[in-house]
Tab-separated table of C-alpha atoms and ligand atoms in Angstrom:
chain	number	residue	atom	x	y	z
J	1	THR	CA	-46.520	-15.947	17.885
J	2	ALA	CA	-47.031	-14.354	14.635
J	3	ASN	CA	-45.127	-11.245	13.621
J	4	THR	CA	-46.384	-7.804	14.956
J	5	MET	CA	-45.546	-6.233	11.671
J	6	TRP	CA	-47.226	-8.539	9.222
J	7	GLY	CA	-48.812	-11.110	11.453
J	8	GLY	CA	-52.250	-10.601	9.954
J	9	ARG	CA	-51.969	-13.457	7.404
J	10	PHE	CA	-49.778	-15.820	9.501
J	11	ALA	CA	-51.004	-18.307	11.997
J	12	ALA	CA	-47.491	-19.110	13.381
J	13	GLY	CA	-44.308	-17.427	14.033
J	14	PRO	CA	-41.004	-18.451	12.349
J	15	ASP	CA	-38.717	-21.407	13.197
J	16	ALA	CA	-35.786	-20.446	15.060
J	17	ILE	CA	-33.540	-21.192	12.054
J	18	MET	CA	-35.731	-19.195	9.965
J	19	GLU	CA	-35.251	-16.283	12.383
J	20	ALA	CA	-31.531	-16.791	12.366
J	21	ILE	CA	-31.144	-16.793	8.631
J	22	ASN	CA	-33.571	-13.854	8.083
J	23	ALA	CA	-32.278	-11.397	10.788
J	24	SER	CA	-30.003	-8.625	9.751
J	25	ILE	CA	-30.124	-6.606	13.038
J	26	GLY	CA	-26.779	-8.024	13.996
J	27	PHE	CA	-25.130	-5.756	11.451
J	28	ASP	CA	-27.557	-3.431	10.026
J	29	GLN	CA	-27.774	-1.569	13.458
J	30	ARG	CA	-24.913	0.216	12.063
J	31	MET	CA	-27.279	2.207	10.030
J	32	ALA	CA	-29.414	3.262	12.939
J	33	ALA	CA	-28.634	7.010	12.569
J	34	GLN	CA	-29.413	6.810	8.894
J	35	ASP	CA	-32.705	4.987	9.411
J	36	ILE	CA	-33.813	7.458	11.861
J	37	ALA	CA	-32.690	10.532	9.806
J	38	GLY	CA	-34.635	8.793	6.757
J	39	SER	CA	-37.727	8.232	8.957
J	40	ARG	CA	-37.678	11.859	10.285
J	41	ALA	CA	-37.421	13.186	6.843
J	42	HIS	CA	-40.304	10.985	5.702
J	43	ALA	CA	-42.451	11.991	8.693
J	44	ALA	CA	-41.908	15.624	8.149
J	45	MET	CA	-43.031	15.189	4.509
J	46	LEU	CA	-46.096	13.214	5.446
J	47	GLY	CA	-47.047	16.061	7.820
J	48	ALA	CA	-46.186	18.873	5.398
J	49	VAL	CA	-48.417	17.467	2.522
J	50	GLY	CA	-51.236	16.568	4.974
J	51	ILE	CA	-51.169	12.733	4.707
J	52	ILE	CA	-50.653	12.655	8.513
J	53	THR	CA	-51.343	15.484	11.015
J	54	THR	CA	-48.450	17.861	11.650
J	55	SER	CA	-49.014	17.010	15.396
J	56	ASP	CA	-48.529	13.261	14.744
J	57	ALA	CA	-45.479	14.031	12.451
J	58	GLU	CA	-43.983	16.064	15.206
J	59	THR	CA	-44.659	13.334	17.830
J	60	ILE	CA	-42.936	10.796	15.409
J	61	ARG	CA	-39.996	13.007	14.804
J	62	GLU	CA	-39.395	13.718	18.554
J	63	GLY	CA	-39.997	10.114	19.373
J	64	LEU	CA	-37.321	9.056	16.771
J	65	LEU	CA	-34.804	11.143	18.579
J	66	THR	CA	-35.646	9.637	21.723
J	67	VAL	CA	-35.091	6.088	20.180
J	68	LEU	CA	-31.601	7.505	18.666
J	69	SER	CA	-30.490	8.627	21.916
J	70	GLU	CA	-31.175	5.270	23.387
J	71	ILE	CA	-29.335	3.536	20.725
J	72	GLU	CA	-26.336	6.103	21.130
J	73	ALA	CA	-26.334	5.472	24.896
J	74	GLY	CA	-26.212	1.872	24.248
J	75	THR	CA	-29.361	1.146	26.273
J	76	PHE	CA	-31.573	-0.006	23.283
J	77	GLU	CA	-32.292	-3.631	23.265
J	78	PHE	CA	-32.048	-4.996	19.591
J	79	SER	CA	-34.362	-7.815	18.976
J	80	THR	CA	-33.583	-10.580	16.530
J	81	ALA	CA	-37.260	-11.396	16.214
J	82	LEU	CA	-37.693	-7.734	14.900
J	83	GLU	CA	-35.267	-8.710	12.183
J	84	ASP	CA	-33.678	-5.650	11.075
J	85	ILE	CA	-32.893	-1.978	12.235
J	86	HIS	CA	-36.079	-0.606	10.475
J	87	MET	CA	-38.607	-2.824	12.468
J	88	ASN	CA	-36.480	-2.475	15.759
J	89	VAL	CA	-36.716	1.205	15.471
J	90	GLU	CA	-40.332	1.313	14.589
J	91	ALA	CA	-41.387	-1.036	17.186
J	92	ARG	CA	-39.484	0.937	19.822
J	93	LEU	CA	-41.069	3.998	18.528
J	94	LYS	CA	-44.437	2.480	19.104
J	95	GLU	CA	-43.556	1.940	22.832
J	96	VAL	CA	-42.273	5.477	23.172
J	97	ILE	CA	-45.081	7.413	21.402
J	98	GLY	CA	-47.934	4.890	20.941
J	99	GLU	CA	-50.592	5.002	18.232
J	100	PRO	CA	-48.913	7.745	15.945
J	101	ALA	CA	-45.822	5.460	15.312
J	102	GLY	CA	-48.159	3.198	13.210
J	103	ARG	CA	-48.537	6.071	10.647
J	104	LEU	CA	-44.867	6.460	9.915
J	105	HIS	CA	-44.711	3.642	7.444
J	106	THR	CA	-47.479	5.272	5.236
J	107	GLY	CA	-46.485	5.621	1.431
J	108	ARG	CA	-43.202	3.712	2.201
J	109	SER	CA	-41.705	0.184	2.323
J	110	ARG	CA	-38.743	-1.176	3.851
J	111	ASN	CA	-37.503	-1.665	0.281
J	112	ASP	CA	-36.783	2.175	-0.272
J	113	GLN	CA	-36.258	2.523	3.288
J	114	VAL	CA	-33.170	0.251	3.278
J	115	ALA	CA	-31.931	1.441	0.034
J	116	THR	CA	-32.041	4.995	1.266
J	117	ASP	CA	-30.383	4.210	4.628
J	118	PHE	CA	-27.628	2.249	2.935
J	119	LYS	CA	-27.016	5.116	0.453
J	120	LEU	CA	-26.781	7.482	3.284
J	121	TRP	CA	-24.226	5.197	5.095
J	122	VAL	CA	-22.092	4.570	1.883
J	123	ARG	CA	-22.227	8.397	1.211
J	124	ASP	CA	-20.712	9.092	4.665
J	125	GLN	CA	-17.961	6.595	3.971
J	126	LEU	CA	-17.235	8.352	0.625
J	127	ASP	CA	-16.830	11.370	2.737
J	128	ALA	CA	-14.619	9.767	5.199
J	129	ALA	CA	-12.557	8.277	2.359
J	130	GLU	CA	-12.158	11.747	0.883
J	131	ALA	CA	-10.876	12.992	4.211
J	132	GLY	CA	-8.550	10.145	4.511
J	133	LEU	CA	-7.179	10.467	1.133
J	134	LEU	CA	-6.665	14.248	1.465
J	135	ALA	CA	-4.700	13.599	4.735
J	136	LEU	CA	-2.630	11.007	3.145
J	137	ILE	CA	-1.860	13.016	0.068
J	138	ASP	CA	-0.882	16.088	2.393
J	139	ALA	CA	1.706	13.653	4.282
J	140	LEU	CA	3.045	12.598	0.786
J	141	LEU	CA	3.436	16.257	-0.401
J	142	ALA	CA	5.411	16.944	2.718
J	143	GLN	CA	7.743	13.968	2.087
J	144	ALA	CA	8.026	14.955	-1.602
J	145	GLU	CA	8.919	18.705	-0.717
J	146	ALA	CA	11.462	17.704	1.830
J	147	GLY	CA	13.163	15.246	-0.517
J	148	ALA	CA	12.601	16.922	-3.975
J	149	ASP	CA	16.401	16.631	-4.817
J	150	TRP	CA	17.229	13.476	-2.814
J	151	VAL	CA	18.462	10.818	-5.266
J	152	MET	CA	17.415	7.112	-5.209
J	153	PRO	CA	17.360	4.358	-7.700
J	154	GLY	CA	14.347	4.187	-9.862
J	155	PHE	CA	13.482	0.417	-10.702
J	156	THR	CA	11.848	-1.584	-13.435
J	157	HIS	CA	11.488	-5.355	-12.904
J	158	LEU	CA	12.874	-4.230	-9.327
J	159	GLN	CA	16.265	-3.883	-11.029
J	160	THR	CA	18.049	-0.644	-11.026
J	161	ALA	CA	16.883	1.390	-13.926
J	162	GLN	CA	17.759	5.053	-13.650
J	163	PRO	CA	18.266	7.482	-10.717
J	164	VAL	CA	15.196	9.302	-9.770
J	165	THR	CA	14.457	11.661	-6.840
J	166	TRP	CA	12.581	10.710	-3.597
J	167	GLY	CA	10.201	13.532	-4.100
J	168	HIS	CA	9.393	12.197	-7.608
J	169	HIS	CA	8.624	8.720	-6.177
J	170	MET	CA	6.353	10.294	-3.482
J	171	MET	CA	4.638	12.199	-6.121
J	172	ALA	CA	3.788	9.298	-8.214
J	173	TYR	CA	1.642	7.972	-5.211
J	174	VAL	CA	0.088	11.600	-5.143
J	175	GLU	CA	-1.074	10.961	-8.690
J	176	MET	CA	-2.555	7.569	-7.992
J	177	LEU	CA	-4.486	8.773	-4.843
J	178	GLY	CA	-5.507	11.918	-6.667
J	179	ARG	CA	-7.173	9.743	-9.154
J	180	ASP	CA	-8.740	7.727	-6.172
J	181	LEU	CA	-9.911	11.066	-4.847
J	182	SER	CA	-11.543	12.007	-8.203
J	183	ARG	CA	-13.258	8.590	-8.258
J	184	VAL	CA	-14.729	8.908	-4.745
J	185	ARG	CA	-16.036	12.286	-5.811
J	186	ASP	CA	-17.545	10.908	-9.062
J	187	ALA	CA	-19.019	8.049	-7.229
J	188	ARG	CA	-20.629	10.352	-4.757
J	189	ALA	CA	-22.065	12.537	-7.281
J	190	ARG	CA	-23.513	9.505	-9.233
J	191	MET	CA	-25.009	7.992	-6.273
J	192	ASN	CA	-26.722	11.035	-4.762
J	193	GLU	CA	-30.264	10.385	-5.858
J	194	CYS	CA	-32.797	9.531	-3.235
J	195	PRO	CA	-34.744	6.291	-3.245
J	196	LEU	CA	-37.154	7.212	-0.529
J	197	GLY	CA	-40.743	7.240	-1.922
J	198	ALA	CA	-40.127	4.479	-4.348
J	199	ALA	CA	-42.147	2.529	-1.727
J	200	ALA	CA	-42.154	-1.215	-2.464
J	201	LEU	CA	-41.422	-1.013	-6.022
J	202	ALA	CA	-44.168	0.809	-7.766
J	203	GLY	CA	-44.470	4.048	-6.168
J	204	THR	CA	-47.322	5.041	-3.942
J	205	SER	CA	-50.815	6.369	-4.411
J	206	PHE	CA	-50.279	8.841	-1.476
J	207	PRO	CA	-49.466	12.320	-2.693
J	208	ILE	CA	-45.915	12.260	-1.296
J	209	ASP	CA	-43.344	14.931	-2.050
J	210	ARG	CA	-40.179	13.217	-2.911
J	211	GLU	CA	-38.335	16.534	-3.749
J	212	MET	CA	-38.845	17.401	-0.082
J	213	THR	CA	-37.497	14.065	1.391
J	214	ALA	CA	-34.546	13.974	-1.070
J	215	GLN	CA	-33.671	17.660	-0.177
J	216	ALA	CA	-33.949	16.989	3.589
J	217	LEU	CA	-31.416	14.081	3.285
J	218	GLY	CA	-28.850	16.035	1.301
J	219	PHE	CA	-29.738	14.150	-2.035
J	220	ASP	CA	-29.652	16.126	-5.349
J	221	ARG	CA	-32.909	14.630	-6.438
J	222	PRO	CA	-35.253	11.793	-6.055
J	223	ALA	CA	-34.345	8.634	-8.131
J	224	ALA	CA	-36.513	8.779	-11.236
J	225	ASN	CA	-37.688	5.070	-11.526
J	226	SER	CA	-39.246	3.349	-8.537
J	227	LEU	CA	-38.142	-0.029	-9.694
J	228	ASP	CA	-34.579	0.934	-10.199
J	229	ALA	CA	-34.500	2.726	-6.948
J	230	VAL	CA	-35.318	-0.154	-4.849
J	231	SER	CA	-33.220	-2.571	-6.961
J	232	ASP	CA	-30.081	-0.669	-7.519
J	233	ARG	CA	-26.892	-1.426	-5.527
J	234	ASP	CA	-24.573	-0.004	-8.152
J	235	PHE	CA	-23.625	2.679	-5.680
J	236	ALA	CA	-22.285	0.157	-3.204
J	237	LEU	CA	-20.608	-1.673	-6.119
J	238	GLU	CA	-18.892	1.500	-7.194
J	239	PHE	CA	-17.883	2.243	-3.605
J	240	LEU	CA	-16.173	-1.128	-3.463
J	241	GLY	CA	-14.698	-0.626	-6.937
J	242	VAL	CA	-13.295	2.710	-5.926
J	243	ALA	CA	-12.096	1.333	-2.592
J	244	SER	CA	-10.482	-1.680	-4.470
J	245	ILE	CA	-8.482	0.445	-6.714
J	246	CYS	CA	-7.568	2.723	-3.937
J	247	ALA	CA	-6.479	-0.328	-1.693
J	248	MET	CA	-4.513	-1.829	-4.683
J	249	HIS	CA	-2.537	1.583	-4.734
J	250	LEU	CA	-1.978	1.337	-0.875
J	251	SER	CA	-0.856	-2.264	-1.211
J	252	ARG	CA	1.778	-1.406	-3.877
J	253	PHE	CA	3.128	1.324	-1.786
J	254	ALA	CA	3.123	-0.886	1.381
J	255	GLU	CA	5.021	-3.298	-0.530
J	256	GLU	CA	7.674	-0.802	-1.321
J	257	LEU	CA	7.978	0.320	2.275
J	258	VAL	CA	8.293	-3.346	3.342
J	259	ILE	CA	11.215	-3.713	0.943
J	260	TRP	CA	12.645	-0.316	1.678
J	261	SER	CA	12.715	-0.769	5.373
J	262	SER	CA	14.650	-4.132	5.290
J	263	ALA	CA	18.251	-4.055	6.372
J	264	GLN	CA	19.387	-4.973	2.866
J	265	PHE	CA	17.624	-1.593	1.483
J	266	ARG	CA	17.596	0.685	4.424
J	267	PHE	CA	15.991	3.253	2.238
J	268	VAL	CA	13.421	4.274	5.026
J	269	THR	CA	13.248	4.021	8.731
J	270	LEU	CA	9.673	3.456	9.948
J	271	SER	CA	8.729	4.980	13.246
J	272	ASP	CA	8.381	2.885	16.405
J	273	ARG	CA	4.650	4.017	16.386
J	274	PHE	CA	4.108	2.298	13.263
J	275	SER	CA	6.242	-0.787	13.791
J	276	THR	CA	6.075	-3.933	15.914
J	277	GLY	CA	8.636	-6.266	17.484
J	278	SER	CA	9.236	-9.862	17.755
J	279	SER	CA	8.583	-12.115	20.732
J	280	ILE	CA	11.635	-14.207	20.199
J	281	MET	CA	14.158	-12.021	18.125
J	282	PRO	CA	15.198	-9.097	20.222
J	283	GLN	CA	16.501	-7.190	17.154
J	284	LYS	CA	13.484	-7.133	15.151
J	285	LYS	CA	11.476	-4.085	14.019
J	286	ASN	CA	8.767	-5.143	11.738
J	287	PRO	CA	6.700	-3.068	9.307
J	288	ASP	CA	3.364	-4.788	10.226
J	289	ALA	CA	1.255	-1.827	9.420
J	290	ALA	CA	2.640	-1.922	5.907
J	291	GLU	CA	2.139	-5.530	5.572
J	292	LEU	CA	-1.434	-5.444	6.837
J	293	ILE	CA	-2.199	-2.640	4.353
J	294	ARG	CA	-0.699	-4.616	1.616
J	295	ALA	CA	-3.172	-7.401	2.608
J	296	LYS	CA	-6.284	-5.303	2.914
J	297	VAL	CA	-6.930	-5.126	-0.854
J	298	GLY	CA	-7.648	-8.793	-0.576
J	299	ARG	CA	-10.764	-8.488	1.615
J	300	ILE	CA	-11.851	-5.253	-0.036
J	301	MET	CA	-11.682	-6.607	-3.680
J	302	GLY	CA	-13.187	-9.818	-2.095
J	303	ALA	CA	-16.149	-7.810	-1.091
J	304	ASN	CA	-16.416	-6.242	-4.486
J	305	VAL	CA	-16.560	-9.528	-6.242
J	306	GLY	CA	-18.936	-11.098	-3.411
J	307	LEU	CA	-21.488	-8.231	-3.906
J	308	MET	CA	-21.120	-8.473	-7.543
J	309	MET	CA	-22.023	-12.258	-7.406
J	310	VAL	CA	-24.933	-11.432	-5.013
J	311	MET	CA	-26.334	-8.853	-7.503
J	312	LYS	CA	-25.699	-10.540	-10.842
J	313	GLY	CA	-28.822	-12.711	-11.355
J	314	LEU	CA	-31.467	-10.928	-9.386
J	315	PRO	CA	-34.608	-9.984	-11.221
J	316	LEU	CA	-36.212	-6.625	-10.474
J	317	ALA	CA	-37.086	-5.434	-7.832
J	318	TYR	CA	-36.210	-6.223	-4.359
J	319	SER	CA	-34.972	-9.779	-3.348
J	320	LYS	CA	-33.852	-10.700	0.075
J	321	ASP	CA	-30.364	-11.524	-1.428
J	322	MET	CA	-29.826	-7.940	-1.239
J	323	GLN	CA	-29.763	-7.887	2.585
J	324	GLU	CA	-26.343	-9.676	1.903
J	325	ASP	CA	-24.914	-6.410	0.545
J	326	LYS	CA	-24.175	-4.671	3.978
J	327	GLU	CA	-21.657	-6.870	5.840
J	328	GLN	CA	-19.070	-6.875	3.083
J	329	VAL	CA	-19.549	-3.167	2.409
J	330	PHE	CA	-19.087	-2.550	6.149
J	331	ASP	CA	-16.114	-4.680	6.416
J	332	ALA	CA	-14.460	-3.248	3.347
J	333	ALA	CA	-15.267	0.397	4.508
J	334	ASP	CA	-13.771	-0.106	7.910
J	335	ASN	CA	-10.574	-1.570	6.527
J	336	TRP	CA	-10.274	0.962	3.760
J	337	MET	CA	-10.354	3.782	6.329
J	338	LEU	CA	-8.002	2.061	8.507
J	339	ALA	CA	-5.600	1.367	5.706
J	340	LEU	CA	-5.813	5.251	4.752
J	341	ALA	CA	-5.125	6.413	8.265
J	342	ALA	CA	-2.418	3.780	8.987
J	343	MET	CA	-0.624	4.745	5.756
J	344	GLU	CA	-0.966	8.403	6.572
J	345	GLY	CA	0.607	7.760	10.067
J	346	MET	CA	3.490	5.762	8.585
J	347	VAL	CA	4.130	8.217	5.744
J	348	ARG	CA	4.148	11.138	8.189
J	349	ASP	CA	6.568	9.420	10.657
J	350	MET	CA	8.978	7.808	8.264
J	351	THR	CA	12.471	8.992	7.753
J	352	ALA	CA	14.086	8.472	4.309
J	353	ASN	CA	17.678	7.651	4.829
J	354	ARG	CA	19.254	10.082	2.280
J	355	GLU	CA	22.637	8.417	2.358
J	356	SER	CA	21.496	5.012	1.648
J	357	LEU	CA	19.095	6.294	-0.991
J	358	ALA	CA	22.182	8.190	-2.606
J	359	ALA	CA	24.573	5.260	-2.402
J	360	ALA	CA	22.024	2.905	-4.006
J	361	ALA	CA	21.079	5.464	-6.748
J	362	GLY	CA	24.627	5.290	-8.176
J	363	ALA	CA	24.976	1.487	-7.975
J	364	GLY	CA	24.132	-0.880	-10.804
J	365	PHE	CA	25.192	1.271	-13.579
J	366	SER	CA	22.212	3.511	-13.213
J	367	THR	CA	23.483	6.411	-15.343
J	368	ALA	CA	24.109	4.118	-18.345
J	369	THR	CA	21.306	5.660	-20.107
J	370	ASP	CA	22.941	9.088	-19.344
J	371	LEU	CA	25.968	7.958	-21.078
J	372	ALA	CA	24.257	6.631	-24.194
J	373	ASP	CA	22.307	10.020	-24.372
J	374	TRP	CA	25.801	11.776	-24.195
J	375	LEU	CA	27.062	9.801	-27.001
J	376	VAL	CA	24.139	10.594	-28.967
J	377	ARG	CA	23.980	14.447	-27.977
J	378	VAL	CA	27.674	15.248	-28.115
J	379	LEU	CA	29.067	12.664	-30.720
J	380	GLY	CA	26.193	12.782	-33.019
J	381	MET	CA	25.819	8.811	-32.736
J	382	PRO	CA	22.576	7.070	-33.643
J	383	PHE	CA	20.930	6.078	-30.314
J	384	ARG	CA	21.050	2.224	-31.260
J	385	ASP	CA	25.010	2.559	-31.716
J	386	ALA	CA	25.207	4.578	-28.554
J	387	HIS	CA	23.376	1.819	-26.742
J	388	HIS	CA	25.847	-0.779	-27.894
J	389	VAL	CA	28.978	1.197	-27.075
J	390	THR	CA	27.408	1.950	-23.609
J	391	GLY	CA	26.651	-1.705	-23.222
J	392	SER	CA	30.359	-2.582	-23.780
J	393	LEU	CA	31.517	-0.030	-21.210
J	394	VAL	CA	29.085	-1.565	-18.594
J	395	ALA	CA	30.522	-4.851	-19.310
J	396	MET	CA	33.942	-3.542	-18.926
J	397	ALA	CA	33.064	-1.961	-15.694
J	398	GLU	CA	31.336	-5.135	-14.497
J	399	ALA	CA	34.609	-6.970	-15.283
J	400	LYS	CA	36.589	-4.781	-13.453
J	401	GLY	CA	34.124	-4.688	-10.458
J	402	CYS	CA	33.612	-0.838	-10.542
J	403	ASP	CA	30.963	1.482	-11.410
J	404	LEU	CA	30.760	3.457	-14.595
J	405	PRO	CA	32.214	6.628	-13.263
J	406	ASP	CA	35.143	4.616	-11.966
J	407	LEU	CA	36.335	3.891	-15.428
J	408	SER	CA	39.329	5.949	-16.757
J	409	LEU	CA	39.057	8.068	-19.793
J	410	ALA	CA	41.568	5.564	-21.418
J	411	ASP	CA	39.209	2.796	-20.428
J	412	MET	CA	36.240	4.688	-22.229
J	413	GLN	CA	38.384	5.582	-25.261
J	414	SER	CA	39.352	1.878	-25.766
J	415	VAL	CA	35.927	1.408	-26.595
J	416	HIS	CA	35.185	4.703	-28.446
J	417	SER	CA	38.108	6.899	-29.361
J	418	ASP	CA	35.855	10.219	-29.592
J	419	ILE	CA	34.780	9.985	-25.848
J	420	THR	CA	36.221	13.024	-23.910
J	421	ASP	CA	36.484	14.050	-20.271
J	422	ALA	CA	33.187	15.780	-20.440
J	423	VAL	CA	31.402	12.455	-20.394
J	424	PHE	CA	32.060	12.217	-16.641
J	425	ASP	CA	29.567	15.065	-15.961
J	426	VAL	CA	26.644	12.862	-16.958
J	427	LEU	CA	27.633	9.836	-15.141
J	428	GLY	CA	26.865	11.425	-11.593
J	429	VAL	CA	23.418	10.706	-10.339
J	430	GLN	CA	22.524	14.155	-9.244
J	431	ASN	CA	23.296	15.595	-12.808
J	432	SER	CA	21.339	12.624	-14.100
J	433	VAL	CA	18.239	13.546	-12.190
J	434	ASN	CA	18.780	17.376	-12.782
J	435	SER	CA	18.927	16.727	-16.552
J	436	ARG	CA	15.400	15.152	-16.548
J	437	MET	CA	13.572	18.285	-17.018
J	438	SER	CA	10.917	17.151	-19.418
J	439	TYR	CA	7.381	17.577	-18.142
J	440	GLY	CA	6.706	15.103	-15.585
J	441	GLY	CA	10.250	14.105	-15.339
J	442	THR	CA	12.219	13.473	-12.091
J	443	ALA	CA	14.262	16.628	-11.966
J	444	PRO	CA	13.957	18.412	-8.652
J	445	ALA	CA	12.495	21.530	-10.322
J	446	GLN	CA	9.797	19.308	-11.972
J	447	VAL	CA	8.922	17.743	-8.616
J	448	ARG	CA	8.634	21.079	-6.872
J	449	ALA	CA	6.398	22.270	-9.663
J	450	GLN	CA	4.222	19.362	-9.160
J	451	VAL	CA	4.084	19.694	-5.483
J	452	LYS	CA	2.973	23.353	-5.865
J	453	ARG	CA	0.373	22.388	-8.553
J	454	TRP	CA	-1.102	19.751	-6.211
J	455	ARG	CA	-1.291	22.213	-3.398
J	456	GLU	CA	-3.114	24.593	-5.732
J	457	VAL	CA	-5.569	21.826	-6.768
J	458	LEU	CA	-6.332	20.755	-3.392
J	459	LYS	CA	-6.823	24.150	-1.768
S	1	LIG	N1	-33.420	-6.190	6.156
S	1	LIG	C1	-33.795	-5.982	4.857
S	1	LIG	C2	-32.494	-5.761	3.987
S	1	LIG	O1	-31.443	-5.501	4.575
S	1	LIG	C3	-34.651	-4.793	4.681
S	1	LIG	C4	-35.545	-4.946	3.504
S	1	LIG	C5	-36.579	-6.022	3.732
S	1	LIG	N2	-37.639	-5.866	2.635
S	1	LIG	C6	-38.244	-6.892	2.475
S	1	LIG	N3	-39.147	-6.634	1.404
S	1	LIG	N4	-38.347	-8.024	3.094
S	1	LIG	O2	-32.367	-5.790	2.805
């Protein structure tokens, strides 16, 4: 039988395969609440400007609440024949309230309807991401504050470079996630224009009030071009772009946690709550949450690329290709939120092993730069010469199988006779980090200042 929504010009119903490829109800039912909010705003506006009677508008608005409660209760029967959430809701509304239901779609199309619903859905996810980021940043600030002066090795090329503080390392992620937060807020502000009322593509001849619906749905303003309003999926792409960058940050941190929790590093102990065991090896405690977070960027970035490819050659305005926007965004959003929450839990629970961190901080000639700086500062040597002298001392220590502070003054003086006892002060890791007081440096005082600044910023 022909379709109840557009059957007028059709003699036959769709092939089963056509129905299967066409239907989006299997996934777009996740936008039910947004669809009903959009329809309720549209109905109120139609009544307010006199396009339908206020009594019909009220009946529609009430009926939509009934439909929403059925969906929320899980008693709603979604129909593939009715293709998508928009037509499922409208068809059920007809069953619930009868004739006035047919007036709801006046001055509107599924094209502006779906763009509005999807924007509302993505906007909610940006709000959820903001909350997730704030919680994770808060957990990192607590770690940074507790360990503002704990020394650990800083790496380049994953080779020991210079000592840093635990707090400084945590605060590096606060900076990254702070930028993610700012990107989330930018994206939200930019996307917050309402497509509703663009109708199919050209606007409508009905005297609709787009300011009213935009306001009712929490948008800043109606989108200014009807063709753009129904064609635009930038907001979803930007969401995925922001999510991808954030997931990349989470992935880098997750990788560090995987390394740090290994027996070879022992920098951190992850809580039982955020670890798993092995079914064969009884000793195992695996950082699965970190590994899965590390992996999430793959599917999130995949969604970003996937949707970009869907959109890239589409002529204006709506094409059915655009129905392929949702699943990828839904999946990316779910996994982004999960990754944020799991990372927050892991960070709150994890214990930094202060002794292991300190022991590793001094290994690998990590204060060699401090020694070279001392030669420059105290002996007035050009840095390049100081670098060379220090290199010889490192080679000597390596040959002797000891660290720099273990060399005797006589050893030191055999390489450069002007070196004095005072040099040993700068070879200690705590002194090393304490001395790095340049703005943004690793000194505990700098770290504490940054923790304080972030707490102010986020207040
Ligand atoms: N299910 C469709 C989607 O998700 C709704 C819009 C359909 N519009 C149309 N002109 N066929 O994109």
